[in-house]
Amino acid sequence: MNYPYQLKTLEDYQKAYQQSVQDPEAFWASVAENFTWQKKWDKVLDWNFTEPKVEWFKGAQLNITENCLDRHLATRGHEPAIIWESNDPEEHHRVLSYNELHFKVQQFANVLLNNGVQKGDRVCIYMGMIPELSIATLACARIGAIHSVIFGGFSAQAIADRLDDAGAEFIVTCDGAFRGAKDIPLKSVIDDALVGNKTIKRVIVCTRTRTPVSMLKGRDVWWEDEIKQVETMGNPAVAPVAMDAEDILFILYTSGSTGKPKGVVHTTAGYMVWTNYTFVNVFQYQPGQVHFCTADIGWITGHSYIIYGPLSAGATTLMFEGVPTWPDAGRFWEIVEKYKVDILYTAPTAIRSLMSFGLGPIKGKDLSSLKVLGSVGEPINEEAWHWYNEQIGHKRCPIVDTWWQTETGGVMISNLAGITPAKPSYATLPLPGIQPCLVDENGQEIEGNGVNGNLCIKFPWPGIIRSTYNDHERCKQTYFSTYENLYFTGDGCLRDEEGLYRITGRVDDVLNVSGHRIGTAEVENAINMHAGVIESAVVGFPHDIKGQGIFAYVIIEDTHGDEKRSKQDILQTVARIIGPIAKPDQILFVPGLPKTRSGKIMRRILRKIAEGDTSNLGDTSTLLDPSLVDVIIGLNND
Ligand code: PRX
């Protein structure tokens, strides 16, 4: 496969960028020409940011799996599509060629059809990182069902809320999942999530861990039994269903500044073009290379850069079931050596965690296959950037610092590997099609270089969020109402003297813990559900490995003299309501929270105290009880 739209020089980039701004429709039409369409579009783009309404390639019909699978068969049928590495280094790896993946996706599409799944139905996928997760995802897309993948670390309650919001009728899960030394009982979590649920008709369970599970008659079926049934039918082919360009491809839940996660909606054609274009250009993918994205498919990075971007480009994508530090901190490097990985795409939190083990785990590992390194999910600090560059890339591999979001579908601001300049801790330049701007609190655009502001985007790109599921108003309020006619990212940003962008972090109440997005309001809601908790306030604080840690100030009725135990109980509650990823790193019991006379918690002060920086707390005169601040500082110092 060749990519006529791959930018090969800095001049190519500059030219493409200019074209994409001057005539976006012509620009994206010329990229889209390189895909397989069942029917071509009538209009490339129709949009306004007030409703908001964004329609790319309207009138076109296509199926993303035809682009990810069928179109590669003639030339790359026998080439590896997915390489899978087990959690257990002793277990044999699996390789699925494009032919095999094509076959298996259709086989499972038949399973879905046999179980009554129809176009437009919502299918929740809650599985570990095994090839069947990718197969299930693609099988949904094959028949036009909307997938909603939920990360395996979310609790039953969090799943129940998402199932309810999506009106899901089908679930695909596993008996359990292996992650490092842990064995997570996924099916049992699903069973808890389904207590009282009335919409789920079928749960399809794939075997992985052999953890005992209870299968409910009439509701639960085994993946393997269903496949056998398809085999007895003679494995009929499943044609790629014609989807309208703007038909929903998937929903992915993410956290915001309110307590309720929102279902980010991505549609078919724009998302496909965007993930493919960004994959090919940011990583400078060359046919035959092995791409290793270490994210979980439960997050957007996995959707876009394990599944859709690479497969639509006919690439070889590596899926890893385990964690970077188990059985030891050399796991990533072992995998790089074993499969001669060309591109490694990971998160700063993983890099920092691996740094902390020193150079021992890298020693003796052959990393010479690596050509490009990537970073995503949070700002990468300079120390981690240099370590990645020197110890992993041996100063030969460009590092792409890719800034983007669940809502943007794919990379928005990043250097292009080896093509445009890199600068440590800078995402650098916008991709073609992306028109960033910085605005002040009043929504005034801040022009020029050497300035700071809130990052917004002026013009739609093909992968932009279309809606929040079942609640379009929320999409409008969250992203398109803060500043008129702009998409607001929620991030603060600096543009340096050379016009390069550096993301400085969230400016709303969203935390980024180990690259996972967590809303402070969500954590507060969970803490407040614990009996005895009167009120709580959650803020982030700098954390050496996680980037940000969670600090919770809690007013509790009575600890019965056992503070430690009360804290453990609260942690348990948070794990139950959201999942272990949202557990606070620190809990401080306080007699009250610093509130203004109008009742608003002054988080700025709580953040400062959590950071351990109480030298300059700013103006506290508007507080209802300013003396409380000293009390809290005193308790924190104890
Ligand atoms: O704050 C930014 C941060 O992660 C947020 C998006 O989180 P999520 O939707 O979970 O997607 C993560 C993977 C794309 C952003 O608003 N973020 C993401 N990438 C970077 C980043 N911050 C700085 N530099 C990055 N490269």
PDB file of C-alpha atoms in Angstrom, residues 28 45 54-57 246 250 264-278 300 304-305 404-412 432-434 459-467 487:
ATOM      1  CA  TRP A  28      -9.780  16.502   2.271  1.00  0.00           C
ATOM      2  CA  LEU A  45     -18.148  19.517   4.438  1.00  0.00           C
ATOM      3  CA  VAL A  54     -20.434  18.935  11.437  1.00  0.00           C
ATOM      4  CA  GLU A  55     -20.933  16.674   8.440  1.00  0.00           C
ATOM      5  CA  TRP A  56     -18.013  15.321   6.464  1.00  0.00           C
ATOM      6  CA  PHE A  57     -18.416  13.494   3.145  1.00  0.00           C
ATOM      7  CA  GLU A 246     -22.234  10.324   9.294  1.00  0.00           C
ATOM      8  CA  PHE A 250     -18.774   4.207  18.150  1.00  0.00           C
ATOM      9  CA  VAL A 264     -18.358  10.926  22.890  1.00  0.00           C
ATOM     10  CA  VAL A 265     -19.805  10.104  19.469  1.00  0.00           C
ATOM     11  CA  HIS A 266     -17.597   9.477  16.441  1.00  0.00           C
ATOM     12  CA  THR A 267     -19.010   8.793  13.011  1.00  0.00           C
ATOM     13  CA  THR A 268     -17.755   6.667  10.166  1.00  0.00           C
ATOM     14  CA  ALA A 269     -16.136   8.472   7.240  1.00  0.00           C
ATOM     15  CA  GLY A 270     -14.475  11.435   8.918  1.00  0.00           C
ATOM     16  CA  TYR A 271     -13.040   9.320  11.728  1.00  0.00           C
ATOM     17  CA  MET A 272     -11.630   6.828   9.231  1.00  0.00           C
ATOM     18  CA  VAL A 273      -9.952   9.475   7.088  1.00  0.00           C
ATOM     19  CA  TRP A 274      -8.627  11.323  10.119  1.00  0.00           C
ATOM     20  CA  THR A 275      -7.137   8.333  11.984  1.00  0.00           C
ATOM     21  CA  ASN A 276      -5.560   7.044   8.792  1.00  0.00           C
ATOM     22  CA  TYR A 277      -4.148  10.407   7.737  1.00  0.00           C
ATOM     23  CA  THR A 278      -2.692  11.160  11.156  1.00  0.00           C
ATOM     24  CA  ILE A 300      -9.334   6.470  22.419  1.00  0.00           C
ATOM     25  CA  SER A 304      -7.407   5.110  16.803  1.00  0.00           C
ATOM     26  CA  TYR A 305      -3.839   3.797  16.854  1.00  0.00           C
ATOM     27  CA  TRP A 404      -5.118  15.204  21.161  1.00  0.00           C
ATOM     28  CA  GLN A 405      -8.263  14.100  22.986  1.00  0.00           C
ATOM     29  CA  THR A 406     -11.043  11.516  22.971  1.00  0.00           C
ATOM     30  CA  GLU A 407     -13.158  14.217  21.338  1.00  0.00           C
ATOM     31  CA  THR A 408     -10.702  14.916  18.525  1.00  0.00           C
ATOM     32  CA  GLY A 409     -10.540  11.309  17.291  1.00  0.00           C
ATOM     33  CA  GLY A 410      -6.894  11.559  16.310  1.00  0.00           C
ATOM     34  CA  VAL A 411      -3.690  13.551  16.725  1.00  0.00           C
ATOM     35  CA  MET A 412      -4.159  17.333  16.427  1.00  0.00           C
ATOM     36  CA  PRO A 432      -2.911  19.938   8.275  1.00  0.00           C
ATOM     37  CA  GLY A 433      -6.566  20.797   8.756  1.00  0.00           C
ATOM     38  CA  ILE A 434      -6.113  21.985  12.343  1.00  0.00           C
ATOM     39  CA  PHE A 459     -12.445  25.043  12.053  1.00  0.00           C
ATOM     40  CA  PRO A 460     -13.740  21.460  11.926  1.00  0.00           C
ATOM     41  CA  TRP A 461     -11.475  18.554  11.043  1.00  0.00           C
ATOM     42  CA  PRO A 462     -12.728  15.151   9.890  1.00  0.00           C
ATOM     43  CA  GLY A 463     -12.335  13.432  13.291  1.00  0.00           C
ATOM     44  CA  ILE A 464     -14.116  16.020  15.447  1.00  0.00           C
ATOM     45  CA  ILE A 465     -16.688  14.857  18.042  1.00  0.00           C
ATOM     46  CA  ARG A 466     -20.169  14.952  16.510  1.00  0.00           C
ATOM     47  CA  SER A 467     -22.266  14.759  19.637  1.00  0.00           C
ATOM     48  CA  TYR A 487     -14.243  24.306  19.781  1.00  0.00           C
TER      49      TYR A 487
END
